[in-house]
Amino acid sequence: LTQLVAQWIQGINWSARKDDEVFRLAVADLNLNNEILETEKITISVEFVDGNNPFQAVQEACELMNRGILALVSSIGCMSAGSLQTLADAMHIPHLFIQRSPAGTPRSACPPTSRVPGTDDYTLMVRPPVYLNEVIMQVVSEYSWQKFVLFYDSDFDIRGIEDFLDSTSQQGMDVSLQKVESNINMMITSLFRTMRVEELHRYRDTLRRAVLFMSPATAKAFITEVVETNLVAFDCHWILINEEISDYDLQELVMKSIGRLTLVRQMFPMPQNTTQRCVKHNHRINTSLCDPKNPKAQQLEITNRYIYDTVLLLANTFHRKLEDRKWHSMASLSCIRKNSKPWQGGKSMLDTVKKFGVSGLTSFLEFTDNGTNPNIFFEILGTNYGEDRGRGVSRLATWDPVHGLNGTLTDRKLENNMRGVVLRVVTVLEEPFVMVSENVLGKPKKYQGFSIDVLDALANYLGFKYEIYVAPDHKYGSLQPDGQWNGLMGELVFKRADVGLSALTITPERESVVDFTTRYMDYSVGVLLRKAERTVDMFACLAPFDLSLWACIAGTVLLVGILVYLLNWLNPPRLPMGSVSSTTLYNSMWFVYGSFVQQGGEVPYTTLATRMMMGVWWMFALIVISSYTANLAAFLTITRIENSIQSLQDLSKQTELPYGTVLDSAVYDQVRSKAMNPFERDPMYSQMWRMINRTGGGDNNVEESKEGIRKVKYGRFGFVWDAAVLEYVANNDEDCSFYTVSNNAPDRGYGIAMQHGSPYRDIFSQRILELQQNGDMDILKLKWWPKDSPCDLYSSVQTRQRGNALDIHSFAGVFCVLAAGVVLSCLIAMVESWWSRRKGSRVPSKEDDKEIDLEHLHRRVNSLCTEDESPHKQFSTSSVDLTPLDMDALPAARQALEQISDFRNTHITTTTFIPEQIQTLSRSLSAKAAAGFSAGFGSGGGGGGGLQDHRTGGVGPFRQRAPNGGFFRSPIKTMSSIPYQPTGPGPNFGYGNDPDRGTSI
């Protein structure tokens, strides 16, 4: 791996640190590029030295030459560069010198260095020669200046403009030189302290034309100071020349200056396409340096650009040396030894650097035979006359050493000059046209607003200044009975003010006594109303359906429940064995209601008629629930509340809501004239005038607009006023409680009032038209009437910024229904608990539960068998239905055992006889009951396996055995015998062999 070493020496300051960053970034980019260096890498060593200490620079360079270097790159001033040049010539080390001026001041040409005759110059000037003298001479000649002042800062070497001063002297120009001290404020103060008034006037006249040779930072401070001290006038023209003027500095200088400003700076012709700017032949430049939109690229200094291109040029030189196989290894050179030999490969390396160029951040870097860079271009930028901040900057011309000036510099004459004029402005506070922005005790009030912005735009362009005050009576003014005008109009009529500015409309009466500019904003009448309060509906969830529809749905639920019960009563369903459900009316109603609210039911209906009925009911419930859900979503999303007042016509037709305006205002006069004038009588305005003029206008009218707005906010009132003012008030209301209704057809406009015969009217009108034409007036409007307003100005009800979300008031009805259901359930539970305790007090004690229940069952069965001895007696369809009776559950199921009291008319809950209790039951059965069962149990073991065929046995009301070993009633009403086995203990008792089998009745 061959190490290629480049050394860079620079001055220690902030700019040097920035050079160091770009230098390292360039090396890193090239080390990643395998097309240039392939497997080789560049190794660098950076040393910071004092720019004013040539000995330190030479000492650092000698120490690095001992290590072995191939090239020396320096970003430093002329003083240290001369010493490095001598060392490089002695050691045959190529030295690429990038001149840096101190503190960003314009460059001055470095004085020539004494060299030994016949030796080669190993120092290459990376930056082109200084052409500032030629450029400034061309610009001054184009402007035809004959007298001007040349300002230069303390860091600038005045010897750099000797050629320019000689040229101006030869052409008879009067040029004054003045040095700008570091403390600019003290310098300006000393001028005012030492000069007399006549001398200051002559000095101000001299400052109308000036050339600045200074750094951008010093220029900004100097321009700011002279503008604030009023040393320069609106017709001044200054030229700033410096190679190092960035885009940011350019905008700052334009913002701080007045009059006309011309700037001359170095430029680098680059392609507009970003890809072409960043890709140069076989190398891609870092995007942060070549993309003009990148903030880092915008802050690049000229020396930064030349440093990057220098590293790129050296890398290409090393690449060609390696390809030609003419590489000379680095030698350790000693500057101390007297007979030290120079580097043998220095001459070859220098010739290769001069032979080829490279495209980079400075467009194209190459060297002539004498070691200079011939490529340099200047651009000349300029502004027009004006004090308008942020005014545009355009390129006027370009300059290069070959073609000279390319373009023309035209000095446009100043028109409509109002420099030095101070206008007295009277106003009336009216939001958002004129408002107090700052009111500090002991200081003049500061104002803001749309009209103030328009006035500032005119002042910045025309150059005047103004003093503003509020009309003494805070009124716009009207013609009084004695023929005098009051308010703002009176101030203009009596010549106490030059300009009247506020929400002032142009009317024929006013225009007869004062002059108006062209309108700067349209005017229309509007009315400010309070939005209707959103009513609270506790049962908003019921709103999707009408009350009659809810009644029909409730009736349908009852009707279908009754029909389902009747269908099951006519054709009883076969319930599964062990089912605890029943088909009572209560259960049928509950099942229908549960299916309607999509919660299901627990009663299984198996008959075809019932299923058909329920299928149709489910379809009905699906449609109803779906329709309710969809309508509820739409109802909660869209507010269908409308206000009766949606236009001025609606306002005039109603009489319930009182409305009025400011007494003796332009709106008051407009409504009165349109209502009373027979030639333009408008029915709408006639009706409005009757309301406004009720009882002589004292009831519904107010003295000030703020009072009318306050009446709307805290009462039932409509305020008729300027639509623009009302829109601003509605936009900036904290509660968004206002909405406006206006006439969309403007019939007049707002203007600036001046004294009758004022010489400024035409100038103001012309500038207002320019503001409207270039869109500046629209920008000012958007500042005070933004399009994205937080409030809805045209909705007559309160709206929410986040949509129509449900609140607790809209859903209170649902919670009320739930609360009522909870209370009713608790009451029913209390009644049931009381009834159960009352009924349970008559039940026998727990010890006798089994015996009493068994005896009770024994008597009922004995009675049943006795009554049905006749072979022709049949059971009724509503007679006994016995299923397993669980003896273990008998003590805990007293309520269920009470239902066995009437077998023929009621359904009986099941109870199972477990084997241990069969013995007790058999002993309890009477002989009469036993005799009613013909034949006994067989001797087979277990269950019912040993029973005789009950179809041929004794007579009884049962026909078949149940699956669990008991009996159930046959739907065939034929008397059959019931096999029976005596209950005496013995080995023939089948149930004793199977403890898990029981006997059921």
XYZ file of N, CA, C and O in Angstrom, residues 462-559:
392
model
N -42.314 54.844 -0.733
C -42.222 56.262 -1.071
C -41.222 57.011 -0.205
O -40.812 58.115 -0.553
N -40.870 56.475 0.950
C -39.822 57.065 1.742
C -40.258 58.059 2.796
O -39.408 58.655 3.458
N -41.556 58.227 3.014
C -41.992 59.189 4.025
C -42.055 58.524 5.395
O -42.024 57.304 5.520
N -42.168 59.338 6.398
C -42.386 58.868 7.766
C -43.672 59.505 8.267
O -44.159 60.485 7.693
N -44.219 58.950 9.354
C -45.520 59.446 9.815
C -45.594 59.415 11.333
O -44.895 58.648 11.999
N -46.464 60.277 11.840
C -46.847 60.303 13.251
C -48.344 60.055 13.312
O -49.113 60.645 12.553
N -48.780 59.206 14.203
C -50.169 58.786 14.238
C -50.788 59.112 15.601
O -50.116 59.027 16.630
N -52.057 59.509 15.578
C -52.795 59.762 16.822
C -54.258 59.416 16.592
O -54.734 59.305 15.443
N -54.996 59.236 17.662
C -56.411 58.842 17.609
C -57.275 60.098 17.657
O -56.963 61.062 18.374
N -58.374 60.082 16.907
C -59.299 61.211 16.897
C -59.810 61.470 18.305
O -60.102 60.526 19.055
N -59.940 62.730 18.694
C -60.307 63.044 20.094
C -61.631 62.437 20.529
O -61.756 61.967 21.670
N -62.631 62.407 19.655
C -63.942 61.864 20.052
C -64.119 60.410 19.650
O -65.209 59.851 19.795
N -63.074 59.788 19.108
C -63.088 58.361 18.739
C -64.188 58.048 17.733
O -64.743 56.941 17.736
N -64.496 58.961 16.838
C -65.526 58.751 15.833
C -64.947 59.002 14.449
O -63.972 59.737 14.285
N -65.614 58.376 13.460
C -65.204 58.616 12.085
C -65.600 60.021 11.636
O -64.898 60.623 10.825
N -66.688 60.493 12.146
C -67.091 61.856 11.839
C -68.300 61.905 10.915
O -68.462 61.072 10.025
N -69.142 62.873 11.170
C -70.329 63.105 10.349
C -70.616 64.600 10.346
O -70.087 65.364 11.165
N -71.438 65.007 9.428
C -71.790 66.420 9.309
C -72.784 66.790 10.393
O -73.865 66.210 10.494
N -72.413 67.772 11.221
C -73.239 68.181 12.336
C -74.294 69.204 11.878
O -74.204 69.784 10.784
N -75.306 69.458 12.704
C -76.345 70.449 12.324
C -75.793 71.836 12.056
O -76.369 72.597 11.263
N -74.686 72.182 12.692
C -74.113 73.507 12.470
C -73.227 73.564 11.233
O -72.553 74.565 10.981
N -73.189 72.465 10.451
C -72.405 72.456 9.232
C -70.960 72.065 9.418
O -70.182 72.081 8.446
N -70.543 71.696 10.611
C -69.169 71.313 10.900
C -69.063 69.780 10.955
O -70.012 69.079 11.300
N -67.865 69.294 10.632
C -67.583 67.866 10.713
C -66.847 67.575 12.020
O -65.997 68.353 12.456
N -67.186 66.463 12.619
C -66.495 66.030 13.836
C -65.672 64.787 13.541
O -65.628 64.304 12.417
N -65.035 64.255 14.577
C -64.296 62.999 14.458
C -63.105 63.096 13.538
O -62.443 64.135 13.407
N -62.786 61.966 12.922
C -61.636 61.878 12.024
C -61.775 62.825 10.848
O -60.800 63.469 10.431
N -62.968 62.923 10.310
C -63.197 63.815 9.172
C -62.948 65.269 9.569
O -62.388 66.052 8.785
N -63.326 65.629 10.759
C -63.099 66.998 11.211
C -61.624 67.336 11.315
O -61.210 68.475 11.034
N -60.792 66.356 11.728
C -59.356 66.592 11.808
C -58.760 66.902 10.436
O -57.857 67.736 10.309
N -59.263 66.241 9.406
C -58.768 66.502 8.050
C -59.314 67.821 7.504
O -58.584 68.573 6.837
N -60.572 68.090 7.767
C -61.184 69.318 7.250
C -60.508 70.546 7.842
O -60.240 71.538 7.139
N -60.191 70.499 9.110
C -59.565 71.635 9.776
C -58.035 71.610 9.683
O -57.357 72.329 10.424
N -57.474 70.753 8.807
C -56.045 70.726 8.501
C -55.179 70.361 9.710
O -54.003 70.719 9.767
N -55.768 69.685 10.663
C -54.965 69.251 11.805
C -54.242 67.932 11.518
O -53.389 67.517 12.288
N -54.617 67.250 10.468
C -53.980 65.987 10.085
C -53.819 65.970 8.573
O -54.590 66.603 7.838
N -52.807 65.244 8.100
C -52.560 65.118 6.668
C -53.268 63.912 6.064
O -53.683 63.953 4.900
N -53.386 62.851 6.858
C -53.929 61.589 6.356
C -54.892 61.043 7.395
O -54.611 61.099 8.608
N -56.019 60.514 6.926
C -56.973 59.810 7.785
C -57.005 58.339 7.421
O -57.225 57.984 6.255
N -56.803 57.484 8.402
C -56.638 56.053 8.127
C -57.365 55.238 9.178
O -57.152 55.415 10.374
N -58.236 54.349 8.729
C -58.907 53.373 9.587
C -59.816 52.553 8.682
O -59.545 52.460 7.479
N -60.873 51.987 9.260
C -61.877 51.304 8.439
C -62.786 52.363 7.836
O -63.998 52.393 8.062
N -62.201 53.230 7.057
C -62.865 54.422 6.528
C -63.378 54.119 5.124
O -62.592 53.835 4.213
N -64.683 54.200 4.942
C -65.302 53.915 3.660
C -65.438 55.191 2.843
O -65.583 56.291 3.382
N -65.401 55.010 1.535
C -65.517 56.138 0.603
C -66.997 56.395 0.347
O -67.687 55.542 -0.232
N -67.475 57.532 0.785
C -68.876 57.919 0.580
C -68.921 59.270 -0.141
O -67.968 60.061 -0.069
N -70.016 59.558 -0.829
C -70.124 60.858 -1.517
C -70.034 62.044 -0.565
O -69.431 63.073 -0.905
N -70.623 61.913 0.621
C -70.585 63.024 1.564
C -69.144 63.315 2.011
O -68.726 64.470 2.103
N -68.393 62.271 2.299
C -67.015 62.462 2.741
C -66.136 62.952 1.604
O -65.233 63.789 1.806
N -66.373 62.434 0.414
C -65.522 62.808 -0.706
C -65.746 64.258 -1.140
O -64.930 64.811 -1.880
N -66.815 64.860 -0.665
C -67.069 66.258 -1.006
C -66.190 67.220 -0.207
O -66.036 68.381 -0.598
N -65.595 66.748 0.884
C -64.788 67.644 1.728
C -63.339 67.190 1.840
O -62.482 67.971 2.254
N -63.053 65.915 1.518
C -61.676 65.419 1.563
C -61.403 64.631 0.287
O -62.320 64.301 -0.478
N -60.136 64.323 0.048
C -59.733 63.496 -1.087
C -59.472 62.066 -0.604
O -58.904 61.857 0.483
N -59.867 61.094 -1.434
C -59.642 59.688 -1.133
C -58.735 59.079 -2.190
O -58.810 59.421 -3.380
N -57.888 58.171 -1.735
C -57.118 57.353 -2.675
C -58.043 56.309 -3.294
O -59.222 56.193 -2.934
N -57.508 55.572 -4.238
C -58.273 54.457 -4.762
C -58.507 53.432 -3.654
O -57.720 53.328 -2.703
N -59.597 52.704 -3.765
C -59.924 51.749 -2.692
C -58.853 50.672 -2.599
O -58.357 50.184 -3.613
N -58.497 50.317 -1.377
C -57.536 49.235 -1.166
C -58.202 47.964 -0.643
O -57.530 46.940 -0.465
N -59.542 48.035 -0.405
C -60.284 46.840 0.007
C -61.762 47.104 -0.195
O -62.237 48.223 0.020
N -62.492 46.085 -0.654
C -63.929 46.223 -0.880
C -64.674 46.254 0.444
O -64.227 45.690 1.457
N -65.847 46.881 0.384
C -66.654 47.065 1.598
C -68.056 46.541 1.337
O -68.610 46.696 0.242
N -68.641 45.915 2.330
C -70.035 45.480 2.271
C -70.602 45.488 3.681
O -69.859 45.424 4.664
N -71.926 45.570 3.752
C -72.617 45.602 5.042
C -72.899 44.176 5.481
O -73.299 43.325 4.678
N -72.716 43.927 6.756
C -73.015 42.611 7.321
C -73.664 42.762 8.680
O -73.815 43.868 9.213
N -74.074 41.639 9.225
C -74.707 41.632 10.542
C -74.043 40.538 11.376
O -73.759 39.437 10.874
N -73.767 40.855 12.611
C -73.164 39.923 13.559
C -74.253 39.364 14.456
O -74.994 40.116 15.100
N -74.359 38.046 14.496
C -75.385 37.367 15.294
C -74.721 36.324 16.182
O -73.632 35.825 15.883
N -75.410 36.029 17.246
C -74.916 34.996 18.164
C -75.463 33.649 17.725
O -76.636 33.525 17.380
N -74.609 32.658 17.732
C -75.018 31.321 17.324
C -76.005 30.745 18.324
O -75.923 31.009 19.525
N -76.933 29.984 17.790
C -77.932 29.337 18.645
C -77.263 28.300 19.524
O -76.387 27.558 19.082
N -77.695 28.274 20.773
C -77.162 27.273 21.698
C -77.686 25.903 21.325
O -78.867 25.730 21.006
N -76.839 24.960 21.350
C -77.232 23.586 21.038
C -78.076 23.022 22.187
O -77.642 22.939 23.325
N -79.345 22.638 21.889
C -80.264 22.140 22.912
C -79.824 20.758 23.391
O -79.267 19.968 22.625
N -80.087 20.506 24.666
C -79.713 19.234 25.281
C -80.900 18.286 25.222
O -81.970 18.582 25.753
N -80.761 17.178 24.539
C -81.797 16.159 24.416
C -81.327 14.915 25.167
O -80.393 14.235 24.748
N -82.007 14.657 26.300
C -81.593 13.510 27.106
C -81.829 12.190 26.372
O -81.110 11.220 26.591
N -82.818 12.158 25.501
C -83.156 10.929 24.801
C -82.780 11.044 23.327
O -83.590 10.774 22.435
N -81.536 11.491 23.082
C -81.070 11.606 21.707
C -80.962 10.240 21.040
O -81.041 10.140 19.821
N -80.780 9.187 21.852
C -80.676 7.853 21.278
C -81.993 7.372 20.684
O -82.018 6.449 19.875
N -83.120 8.003 21.071
C -84.419 7.622 20.519
C -84.794 8.444 19.300
O -85.846 8.203 18.693
N -83.972 9.408 18.947
C -84.311 10.332 17.875
C -84.417 9.675 16.502
O -85.207 10.142 15.671
N -83.656 8.616 16.169
C -83.770 8.053 14.820
C -85.168 7.576 14.464
O -85.516 7.553 13.284
N -85.987 7.161 15.435
C -87.352 6.688 15.165
C -88.358 7.652 15.779
O -88.127 8.237 16.852
N -89.479 7.778 15.107
C -90.555 8.603 15.624
C -91.234 7.887 16.798
O -91.116 6.661 16.962
N -91.933 8.679 17.626
C -92.589 8.099 18.792
C -93.626 7.067 18.388
O -93.782 6.018 19.035
N -94.371 7.331 17.310
C -95.371 6.365 16.852
C -94.721 5.060 16.414
O -95.267 3.967 16.635
N -93.544 5.163 15.791
C -92.851 3.959 15.365
C -92.368 3.156 16.570
O -92.442 1.920 16.565
N -91.857 3.857 17.588
C -91.466 3.137 18.812
C -92.668 2.421 19.424
O -92.544 1.275 19.886
N -93.826 3.055 19.429
C -95.037 2.416 19.976
C -95.418 1.186 19.164
O -95.805 0.141 19.722
N -95.328 1.293 17.833
C -95.646 0.136 16.995
C -94.681 -1.014 17.250
O -95.089 -2.189 17.284
N -93.409 -0.710 17.437
C -92.424 -1.772 17.705
C -92.728 -2.454 19.042
O -92.679 -3.690 19.152
N -93.037 -1.646 20.074
C -93.360 -2.243 21.374
C -94.604 -3.123 21.268
O -94.665 -4.224 21.837
N -95.648 -2.633 20.540
C -96.840 -3.457 20.364
C -96.566 -4.716 19.587
O -97.157 -5.777 19.860
N -95.662 -4.633 18.625
C -95.324 -5.811 17.831
C -94.642 -6.863 18.689
O -94.883 -8.061 18.535
N -93.788 -6.434 19.607
C -93.126 -7.395 20.505
C -94.166 -8.138 21.343
O -94.108 -9.370 21.496
N -95.138 -7.413 21.895
C -96.182 -8.063 22.698
C -97.025 -9.007 21.852
O -97.333 -10.134 22.275
N -97.392 -8.558 20.653
C -98.251 -9.377 19.808
C -97.570 -10.661 19.388
O -98.168 -11.750 19.457
